[in-house]
Short mmCIF file of C-alpha atoms and ligand atoms in Angstrom, two decimals:
data_model
loop_
_atom_site.label_atom_id
_atom_site.label_comp_id
_atom_site.label_asym_id
_atom_site.label_seq_id
_atom_site.Cartn_x
_atom_site.Cartn_y
_atom_site.Cartn_z
CA MET D 14 -29.66 -10.35 -8.79
CA GLU D 15 -28.11 -6.63 -10.16
CA ASN D 16 -26.56 -5.67 -13.30
CA PHE D 17 -23.27 -6.48 -13.73
CA THR D 18 -19.91 -6.22 -16.20
CA PHE D 19 -16.63 -9.38 -15.38
CA TYR D 20 -13.86 -8.27 -17.49
CA SER D 21 -11.71 -10.89 -16.87
CA PRO D 22 -8.93 -11.33 -19.97
CA THR D 23 -5.69 -12.62 -18.27
CA ARG D 24 -5.14 -16.44 -20.06
CA PHE D 25 -3.97 -18.77 -17.52
CA GLU D 26 -1.68 -21.26 -18.86
CA PHE D 27 -1.76 -24.15 -16.07
CA GLY D 28 -0.64 -27.30 -14.67
CA HIS D 29 3.22 -29.12 -14.86
CA GLU D 30 6.50 -27.05 -16.48
CA ALA D 31 4.11 -23.86 -17.42
CA GLU D 32 6.70 -22.33 -17.43
CA LYS D 33 8.83 -22.94 -20.50
CA LYS D 34 6.01 -20.98 -22.19
CA THR D 35 6.72 -17.84 -20.02
CA GLY D 36 9.08 -15.87 -22.94
CA GLU D 37 6.57 -17.04 -26.00
CA LEU D 38 3.42 -15.61 -23.83
CA ILE D 39 6.04 -12.01 -23.20
CA ARG D 40 5.77 -11.54 -26.81
CA MET D 41 3.06 -13.10 -27.85
CA PHE D 42 1.39 -9.85 -25.53
CA GLY D 43 4.23 -6.95 -26.92
CA GLY D 44 6.85 -7.58 -25.14
CA THR D 45 9.94 -6.74 -25.97
CA LYS D 46 12.44 -6.06 -22.94
CA VAL D 47 10.69 -6.63 -19.10
CA LEU D 48 11.56 -6.43 -16.03
CA LEU D 49 12.25 -10.04 -13.78
CA HIS D 50 10.36 -7.78 -10.36
CA TYR D 51 9.93 -10.84 -7.89
CA GLY D 52 10.97 -11.75 -4.32
CA GLY D 53 13.59 -11.76 -1.29
CA GLY D 54 14.72 -15.42 -2.15
CA SER D 55 12.70 -17.83 -2.59
CA ILE D 56 12.74 -18.76 -6.24
CA ARG D 57 16.27 -19.06 -6.06
CA GLN D 58 16.13 -21.78 -2.98
CA ASN D 59 13.78 -23.64 -4.75
CA GLY D 60 14.79 -23.58 -9.00
CA ILE D 61 11.95 -21.34 -10.50
CA TYR D 62 14.36 -18.52 -11.11
CA GLY D 63 16.07 -20.28 -13.36
CA LYS D 64 13.61 -22.07 -14.61
CA VAL D 65 12.03 -18.82 -15.40
CA ILE D 66 15.15 -17.22 -16.90
CA ALA D 67 15.83 -20.61 -19.69
CA ALA D 68 12.28 -19.85 -20.52
CA LEU D 69 13.17 -16.16 -21.50
CA THR D 70 16.39 -17.52 -22.59
CA ALA D 71 14.70 -19.80 -25.26
CA ALA D 72 12.23 -17.59 -26.54
CA ASP D 73 15.12 -14.20 -26.74
CA VAL D 74 13.59 -12.17 -24.47
CA GLN D 75 15.83 -9.24 -22.60
CA PHE D 76 15.99 -8.99 -19.55
CA ALA D 77 16.72 -6.21 -16.66
CA GLU D 78 16.01 -7.66 -12.85
CA LEU D 79 14.62 -6.40 -9.35
CA GLY D 80 14.50 -8.53 -6.63
CA GLY D 81 13.17 -8.14 -2.97
CA VAL D 82 9.49 -7.18 -2.59
CA VAL D 83 8.57 -7.76 0.74
CA PRO D 84 5.93 -9.49 2.00
CA ASN D 85 2.55 -6.24 2.81
CA PRO D 86 4.88 -4.32 -0.28
CA ARG D 87 5.93 -1.47 0.36
CA SER D 88 5.68 2.21 -1.78
CA GLY D 89 9.86 2.31 -1.48
CA LEU D 90 10.93 -0.33 -3.64
CA VAL D 91 7.83 0.49 -6.08
CA TYR D 92 9.37 3.83 -6.40
CA GLN D 93 13.26 2.05 -7.62
CA GLY D 94 10.73 0.44 -9.86
CA ILE D 95 9.39 3.06 -11.84
CA GLU D 96 12.61 5.03 -11.94
CA LYS D 97 14.32 1.59 -13.20
CA VAL D 98 11.46 0.55 -15.92
CA ARG D 99 12.24 4.31 -17.30
CA LYS D 100 15.14 4.52 -17.35
CA GLU D 101 16.12 1.02 -19.34
CA GLY D 102 13.26 1.24 -22.09
CA ILE D 103 11.46 -1.36 -19.98
CA ASP D 104 7.52 -1.93 -22.01
CA PHE D 105 7.07 -5.67 -19.88
CA ILE D 106 6.70 -6.50 -17.07
CA LEU D 107 6.82 -10.27 -14.96
CA ALA D 108 6.19 -11.19 -11.74
CA VAL D 109 7.59 -14.23 -10.44
CA GLY D 110 5.70 -14.83 -6.91
CA GLY D 111 2.38 -14.43 -4.77
CA GLY D 112 0.64 -11.66 -4.53
CA SER D 113 2.95 -8.60 -2.49
CA VAL D 114 5.41 -10.09 -5.63
CA ILE D 115 2.58 -9.15 -8.29
CA ASP D 116 0.84 -6.85 -5.90
CA SER D 117 4.35 -4.50 -6.43
CA ALA D 118 5.04 -5.08 -10.57
CA LYS D 119 1.32 -3.56 -10.59
CA ALA D 120 2.06 -0.11 -8.27
CA ILE D 121 5.05 -0.45 -10.71
CA ALA D 122 3.14 -0.56 -14.28
CA ALA D 123 1.01 2.30 -13.39
CA GLY D 124 2.78 4.82 -12.18
CA ALA D 125 5.58 3.93 -14.68
CA LYS D 126 2.63 5.72 -16.88
CA TYR D 127 2.23 9.04 -14.57
CA ASP D 128 3.10 12.01 -14.02
CA GLY D 129 2.14 11.95 -10.20
CA ASP D 130 2.89 10.02 -7.24
CA PHE D 131 1.50 6.47 -8.14
CA LEU D 132 -0.11 6.57 -4.29
CA ASP D 133 -2.25 8.90 -5.70
CA PHE D 134 -3.59 5.61 -6.69
CA TYR D 135 -3.79 4.30 -3.59
CA ARG D 136 -5.60 7.69 -2.57
CA GLY D 137 -8.23 7.83 -3.69
CA LYS D 138 -6.62 11.05 -5.77
CA ALA D 139 -6.37 10.02 -9.14
CA LYS D 140 -7.47 6.84 -11.47
CA ILE D 141 -5.86 4.04 -12.76
CA ALA D 142 -5.55 5.85 -17.03
CA ASP D 143 -3.76 3.52 -18.41
CA ALA D 144 0.22 0.69 -17.17
CA ILE D 145 1.72 -1.60 -18.15
CA PRO D 146 1.25 -5.11 -19.28
CA ILE D 147 2.17 -7.68 -16.59
CA GLY D 148 2.47 -10.97 -16.80
CA THR D 149 2.76 -13.42 -13.60
CA VAL D 150 4.83 -16.50 -13.08
CA LEU D 151 3.11 -17.39 -9.42
CA THR D 152 4.51 -19.26 -6.62
CA ILE D 153 1.55 -19.46 -3.56
CA ALA D 154 -1.96 -19.83 -3.83
CA ALA D 155 -3.51 -16.74 -1.83
CA ALA D 156 -3.81 -13.03 -2.47
CA GLY D 157 -5.82 -14.03 -6.56
CA SER D 158 -3.55 -10.96 -7.49
CA GLU D 159 -2.60 -13.73 -10.46
CA GLY D 160 -6.48 -13.07 -11.66
CA SER D 161 -7.90 -9.07 -10.13
CA PRO D 162 -7.13 -6.09 -11.12
CA ASN D 163 -6.22 -4.94 -7.87
CA SER D 164 -3.01 -3.79 -6.33
CA VAL D 165 -2.68 -3.68 -2.59
CA ILE D 166 0.99 -1.43 -0.98
CA THR D 167 2.07 -0.27 3.08
CA ASP D 168 2.98 3.43 2.21
CA GLU D 169 5.84 2.61 4.45
CA GLU D 170 5.84 6.09 5.22
CA ASN D 171 2.74 6.95 6.78
CA LYS D 172 2.47 2.95 7.96
CA VAL D 173 -1.15 3.11 5.43
CA LYS D 174 -1.39 -0.14 3.61
CA LYS D 175 -3.58 0.05 0.61
CA GLY D 176 -5.82 -0.45 -2.08
CA ALA D 177 -6.46 0.01 -5.81
CA MET D 178 -7.88 -1.52 -8.69
CA SER D 179 -8.56 -0.75 -12.25
CA ASP D 180 -8.29 -2.88 -14.96
CA PHE D 181 -5.08 -2.47 -16.59
CA LEU D 182 -4.06 -3.81 -13.63
CA ARG D 183 -5.27 -7.51 -14.43
CA PRO D 184 -1.61 -9.30 -16.07
CA LYS D 185 -1.85 -10.71 -19.32
CA PHE D 186 -0.66 -13.58 -19.10
CA SER D 187 -1.10 -16.03 -15.60
CA VAL D 188 1.58 -18.88 -15.50
CA MET D 189 0.36 -21.56 -12.85
CA ASN D 190 2.10 -24.71 -12.38
CA PRO D 191 1.13 -26.21 -9.02
CA GLU D 192 4.03 -28.03 -8.02
CA PHE D 193 5.82 -24.05 -7.12
CA THR D 194 3.78 -24.26 -4.49
CA CYS D 195 5.17 -27.60 -2.96
CA SER D 196 8.04 -25.95 -1.26
CA LEU D 197 5.63 -23.71 0.55
CA PRO D 198 6.30 -23.69 4.65
CA PRO D 199 3.01 -24.86 6.01
CA TYR D 200 2.17 -22.13 7.81
CA GLN D 201 2.44 -19.88 3.88
CA THR D 202 0.31 -22.30 2.92
CA ALA D 203 -2.33 -22.63 5.53
CA ALA D 204 -2.68 -18.96 5.21
CA GLY D 205 -3.14 -18.72 1.64
CA ALA D 206 -5.74 -21.19 1.76
CA THR D 207 -7.61 -18.81 4.70
CA ASP D 208 -7.64 -15.36 2.42
CA ILE D 209 -9.00 -17.85 -0.37
CA PHE D 210 -12.17 -18.98 2.02
CA ILE D 211 -12.15 -15.75 3.51
CA HIS D 212 -12.07 -13.89 -0.31
CA VAL D 213 -15.34 -16.29 -1.51
CA CYS D 214 -16.92 -15.15 2.60
CA GLU D 215 -16.02 -11.67 0.78
CA ARG D 216 -18.77 -12.13 -1.53
CA TYR D 217 -20.53 -14.32 -0.63
CA PHE D 218 -22.18 -12.22 2.73
CA SER D 219 -24.17 -10.48 0.44
CA ASN D 220 -27.62 -8.53 0.75
CA THR D 221 -27.73 -9.29 -2.41
CA LYS D 222 -31.61 -12.18 -3.19
CA GLU D 223 -31.76 -14.41 -5.42
CA VAL D 224 -27.77 -14.58 -6.70
CA SER D 225 -28.02 -19.20 -6.75
CA ILE D 226 -25.85 -19.39 -9.15
CA THR D 227 -23.25 -16.98 -7.01
CA ASP D 228 -23.96 -18.92 -4.01
CA ARG D 229 -23.11 -22.43 -5.26
CA LEU D 230 -19.83 -21.42 -7.12
CA CYS D 231 -18.83 -19.40 -3.80
CA GLU D 232 -20.17 -22.65 -0.73
CA SER D 233 -17.85 -25.40 -3.97
CA VAL D 234 -15.19 -22.73 -3.48
CA MET D 235 -14.91 -23.22 0.06
CA LYS D 236 -15.79 -26.23 0.86
CA THR D 237 -12.44 -27.09 -1.86
CA ILE D 238 -10.58 -25.50 0.38
CA VAL D 239 -11.79 -26.76 3.52
CA TYR D 240 -10.79 -30.68 1.69
CA GLU D 241 -7.51 -30.02 -0.05
CA THR D 242 -5.99 -27.26 3.11
CA PRO D 243 -5.01 -30.38 5.73
CA ARG D 244 -4.90 -32.50 3.01
CA VAL D 245 -2.09 -30.45 0.81
CA LEU D 246 -0.81 -29.82 5.07
CA ARG D 247 -0.53 -33.56 5.39
CA ASP D 248 0.90 -33.96 2.17
CA PRO D 249 3.02 -31.07 0.77
CA ASP D 250 3.98 -32.58 -1.79
CA ASN D 251 0.37 -33.47 -3.17
CA TYR D 252 0.21 -32.49 -6.92
CA GLU D 253 -3.21 -32.69 -7.45
CA ALA D 254 -4.50 -30.93 -3.68
CA ARG D 255 -2.27 -27.69 -5.01
CA ALA D 256 -3.44 -27.66 -7.78
CA ASN D 257 -7.47 -27.46 -6.72
CA ILE D 258 -6.11 -24.83 -3.74
CA MET D 259 -4.34 -23.00 -6.32
CA TRP D 260 -7.18 -23.11 -9.04
CA ALA D 261 -9.72 -22.26 -6.33
CA GLY D 262 -7.84 -18.69 -5.38
CA MET D 263 -8.09 -17.46 -8.58
CA ILE D 264 -11.23 -18.37 -8.84
CA ALA D 265 -11.77 -16.78 -5.51
CA HIS D 266 -10.65 -13.15 -6.36
CA ASN D 267 -11.34 -12.90 -10.22
CA ASN D 268 -14.55 -12.13 -9.28
CA ILE D 269 -16.56 -14.92 -10.85
CA CYS D 270 -18.07 -15.55 -7.26
CA GLY D 271 -18.61 -11.53 -6.63
CA VAL D 272 -20.48 -10.49 -10.21
CA GLY D 273 -24.52 -9.56 -9.29
CA ARG D 274 -24.11 -8.84 -5.58
CA THR D 275 -23.08 -6.77 -3.42
CA GLN D 276 -19.71 -7.87 -1.08
CA ASP D 277 -19.28 -6.92 2.30
CA TRP D 278 -14.89 -5.99 2.52
CA ALA D 279 -15.09 -4.71 6.38
CA SER D 280 -12.89 -7.99 7.50
CA HIS D 281 -10.25 -7.31 4.46
CA HIS D 282 -10.65 -3.50 5.66
CA ILE D 283 -10.03 -4.74 9.54
CA GLU D 284 -7.30 -6.86 8.82
CA HIS D 285 -5.41 -4.36 6.61
CA GLU D 286 -4.69 -2.19 9.54
CA LEU D 287 -3.40 -4.91 11.17
CA SER D 288 -0.87 -5.83 8.88
CA ALA D 289 0.51 -1.78 7.94
CA GLN D 290 1.17 -2.21 12.06
CA TYR D 291 2.56 -5.03 13.21
CA ASP D 292 3.21 -6.52 9.63
CA VAL D 293 1.43 -9.94 9.93
CA THR D 294 1.15 -11.57 7.13
CA HIS D 295 -2.13 -11.25 5.57
CA GLY D 296 -3.97 -14.52 5.70
CA ALA D 297 -2.94 -14.72 9.05
CA GLY D 298 -4.55 -11.74 10.46
CA LEU D 299 -7.93 -12.55 8.55
CA ALA D 300 -7.76 -15.78 10.68
CA VAL D 301 -8.16 -13.94 14.18
CA ILE D 302 -10.63 -10.70 12.66
CA VAL D 303 -13.12 -12.79 10.46
CA PRO D 304 -14.11 -15.13 12.67
CA ALA D 305 -14.36 -11.76 14.80
CA TRP D 306 -16.15 -10.45 12.94
CA MET D 307 -18.81 -13.03 12.11
CA LYS D 308 -20.32 -13.60 15.33
CA TYR D 309 -20.19 -9.79 16.39
CA VAL D 310 -22.61 -9.61 13.31
CA LEU D 311 -24.31 -12.63 13.18
CA PRO D 312 -26.95 -11.68 16.60
CA ILE D 313 -27.32 -7.90 13.31
CA HIS D 314 -28.08 -10.51 10.63
CA PRO D 315 -28.28 -13.84 10.93
CA GLU D 316 -29.58 -14.64 7.50
CA LYS D 317 -26.18 -15.94 5.12
CA PHE D 318 -24.73 -17.57 8.29
CA VAL D 319 -27.80 -20.41 7.90
CA PRO D 320 -26.42 -21.95 4.94
CA PHE D 321 -23.45 -20.59 5.20
CA ALA D 322 -23.47 -23.19 8.37
CA THR D 323 -25.32 -26.68 6.53
CA GLU D 324 -24.18 -25.41 3.11
CA VAL D 325 -20.38 -25.26 3.88
CA TRP D 326 -19.34 -26.60 7.36
CA GLY D 327 -21.83 -29.81 7.31
CA VAL D 328 -24.52 -28.50 10.74
CA PRO D 329 -27.61 -30.18 10.59
CA LEU D 330 -30.60 -27.32 10.74
CA ASP D 331 -31.73 -26.54 12.96
CA MET D 332 -35.40 -25.26 12.11
CA VAL D 333 -36.47 -24.56 15.58
CA ASN D 334 -33.72 -22.49 16.51
CA PRO D 335 -31.28 -20.81 12.78
CA ILE D 336 -29.13 -18.85 15.39
CA GLU D 337 -28.06 -22.83 16.66
CA THR D 338 -27.24 -23.96 13.46
CA ALA D 339 -25.26 -20.64 12.55
CA MET D 340 -23.06 -20.72 15.49
CA ARG D 341 -21.94 -24.09 14.97
CA GLY D 342 -21.01 -23.12 12.18
CA ILE D 343 -18.61 -20.14 13.06
CA GLU D 344 -17.41 -22.99 15.61
CA ARG D 345 -16.39 -24.94 12.65
CA PHE D 346 -15.48 -22.44 10.87
CA GLU D 347 -12.80 -21.85 13.69
CA ALA D 348 -12.28 -25.34 14.75
CA PHE D 349 -10.60 -25.53 11.14
CA LEU D 350 -8.32 -22.50 11.41
CA LYS D 351 -6.57 -24.01 14.34
CA GLN D 352 -6.33 -26.81 12.66
CA ILE D 353 -3.93 -25.44 9.73
CA GLY D 354 -2.23 -23.79 12.40
CA MET D 355 -3.72 -20.34 11.72
CA PRO D 356 -3.68 -18.22 14.70
CA SER D 357 -6.81 -16.38 16.85
CA THR D 358 -5.66 -13.48 18.92
CA PHE D 359 -4.18 -10.51 19.09
CA SER D 360 -1.58 -11.65 20.84
CA ASP D 361 -1.49 -14.43 18.91
CA ILE D 362 0.35 -12.30 15.62
CA GLY D 363 1.63 -9.87 18.45
CA ALA D 364 -1.53 -7.08 18.12
CA LYS D 365 -1.88 -4.92 20.91
CA LYS D 366 -4.71 -3.13 23.11
CA SER D 367 -3.88 0.08 23.14
CA ASP D 368 -3.34 0.21 19.42
CA ILE D 369 -6.52 0.24 18.84
CA PRO D 370 -8.06 3.86 18.42
CA THR D 371 -4.89 4.23 16.07
CA MET D 372 -5.68 1.26 13.38
CA VAL D 373 -9.18 2.81 13.69
CA GLU D 374 -8.04 5.99 13.24
CA ARG D 375 -7.02 5.22 10.20
CA LEU D 376 -9.32 3.20 8.72
CA PHE D 377 -12.12 5.87 8.81
CA SER D 378 -10.15 8.07 8.18
CA LYS D 379 -12.34 8.52 4.80
CA LYS D 380 -15.62 6.66 4.89
CA GLU D 381 -19.10 6.79 8.24
CA THR D 382 -19.63 3.18 7.96
CA GLU D 383 -17.60 0.09 7.25
CA GLY D 384 -18.91 -3.21 4.80
CA ASN D 385 -21.47 -3.65 3.22
CA TYR D 386 -23.68 -6.89 4.82
CA VAL D 387 -24.08 -5.01 8.39
CA LYS D 388 -22.57 -1.62 8.16
CA LEU D 389 -20.57 -0.91 11.21
CA SER D 390 -19.95 2.28 13.00
CA ARG D 391 -16.44 3.32 14.58
CA ASP D 392 -17.95 1.53 17.90
CA ASP D 393 -18.28 -1.89 16.19
CA VAL D 394 -15.00 -2.02 15.00
CA THR D 395 -13.68 -1.21 18.48
CA LYS D 396 -14.98 -3.95 19.43
CA ILE D 397 -14.45 -6.60 17.30
CA TYR D 398 -10.86 -5.67 17.50
CA GLU D 399 -11.28 -5.89 21.56
CA SER D 400 -13.16 -9.47 21.18
CA VAL D 401 -9.91 -11.02 20.38
CA ALA D 402 -7.27 -8.54 22.07
CA ASP D 403 -5.77 -9.84 25.38
CA GLN D 404 -2.94 -8.44 25.51
O1 LIG H 502 9.23 -13.63 -0.52
P1 LIG H 502 9.86 -15.10 -1.02
O2 LIG H 502 11.16 -15.51 -0.76
O3 LIG H 502 9.08 -15.17 -2.53
O4 LIG H 502 8.67 -14.70 -0.02
C1 LIG H 502 7.49 -15.52 0.19
C2 LIG H 502 7.07 -13.96 0.81
O5 LIG H 502 8.24 -15.24 2.52
C3 LIG H 502 6.78 -16.89 0.30
N1 LIG H 502 7.04 -17.77 -0.57
C4 LIG H 502 5.84 -17.29 -1.76
N2 LIG H 502 5.72 -18.34 -3.00
C5 LIG H 502 7.12 -19.52 -2.64
C6 LIG H 502 7.36 -18.93 -1.02
N3 LIG H 502 8.31 -19.88 -0.13
C7 LIG H 502 8.55 -20.84 -0.26
N4 LIG H 502 8.01 -21.10 -1.41
C8 LIG H 502 7.30 -20.65 -2.49
N5 LIG H 502 7.16 -20.95 -3.81
O6 LIG H 502 5.64 -16.18 0.98
C9 LIG H 502 6.00 -15.05 1.46
C10 LIG H 502 4.31 -14.59 1.33
O7 LIG H 502 3.93 -14.00 0.20
P2 LIG H 502 3.75 -13.20 -0.40
O8 LIG H 502 3.79 -12.74 -1.85
O9 LIG H 502 3.26 -11.66 0.84
O10 LIG H 502 1.66 -13.93 0.05
P3 LIG H 502 0.42 -14.01 -0.67
O11 LIG H 502 0.97 -14.05 -1.94
O12 LIG H 502 -0.50 -14.27 0.79
O13 LIG H 502 0.26 -12.39 -1.09
C11 LIG H 502 0.12 -10.89 0.43
C12 LIG H 502 -0.27 -9.60 -0.13
O14 LIG H 502 -1.11 -10.05 -1.18
C13 LIG H 502 -2.12 -8.50 -0.48
C14 LIG H 502 -2.01 -9.24 0.88
O15 LIG H 502 -3.13 -7.55 1.84
C15 LIG H 502 -0.30 -8.97 1.27
O16 LIG H 502 0.31 -8.15 0.73
N6 LIG H 502 -3.12 -9.16 -1.13
C16 LIG H 502 -3.88 -8.84 -2.38
C17 LIG H 502 -4.83 -8.61 -2.68
C18 LIG H 502 -4.46 -8.32 -4.74
N7 LIG H 502 -3.73 -8.20 -5.44
O17 LIG H 502 -5.74 -8.54 -5.68
C19 LIG H 502 -5.91 -9.05 -2.55
C20 LIG H 502 -5.47 -9.69 -1.13
O18 LIG H 502 -6.35 -9.67 -0.50
C21 LIG H 502 -4.35 -9.57 -0.15
O19 LIG H 502 -5.10 -8.39 0.71
ZN1 LIG H 503 -7.14 -11.43 0.70
#
């Protein structure tokens, strides 16, 4: 195991009616004037908006609003948010939504405390040194942004989707009421579950030895997603299944499963090019890329694919031919993705073979290799894209 620092100071309020505490939590963390940030309208349709407003009013918290965050959140709204925060003297941002809303809130929070262009943080040109505190009311289990130090924003001018990371971006608190996720369309539920599963894969596929504690944690989160996702798709109002998926989403990405080991992240970066180019739902893009990545790297470096097959998918170990065992695991993973309605090819997500060189060029604009479990070259990534490019 490698040395590590683990810092995860977010306070989580989880369960029935947890949102009632939102106003007092903002006060606890020093907020006096809040920016209520949200997406495209789902929170008005499912009643979450009214519940949050009631909690703010009950705690006598003043607020201004900025809605309109779209999935794969854009830089344009972040600039508007920064201006609003400065003009209205806002000292706390409350994100009510999913990863897109939370990431946009994080970008505004850091950008408002910075004299230059906030995209400098996402272009690797500047380091976040301060941010307005943020809190979240989570409405979809997926990105894990409610407990992560990350934010991913699309620079809409250049069609580039990049991440920034800083402990200043960790939410002060996250309110997690699993009932809030019952109104999700099945496709979003499944895409979220896929993202959660793959946040764990990015950490599980590691070359670091002797990390049995995090390996076992990873396997248990993956098995939970495999068990609970079909259950919740059959029975969308199943509170217990929603609760387990929601907490899995946090555990999968606050890095408790990733400490002390090298992590991969090639699949995420390869997928972000797809979301930037075609505005694909992130989890759906991952469903196309990850099995392709697995089949490509398996012959080069099979080691972790064997426990992946036996521990997560229950494949019996073939001692004579462990590669066969590993392959069965990948096949079961693919069957699971199909069962929950996730796409598997470029045509399913509207991507085009002719754009592969552009995406590869963007991905490698500042680096020579991608990922760690196997270090991929431009040629490798091109082949991974091509293996699922049927149009
Ligand atoms: O915009 P609204 O109306 O809210 O609708 C959203 C959106 O259309 C809808 N939705 C959310 N909660 C709902 C609901 N619809 C009905 N009922 C509810 N309760 O779902 C759609 C997707 O929302 P979004 O926030 O985009 O989903 P998600 O949480 O998957 O976030 C995706 C974004 O997070 C980034 C992704 O790249 C993508 O941009 N990621 C962020 C990470 C992080 N900050 O740590 C890590 C991840 O790997 C990921 O890259
Ligand atoms: Zn993700």
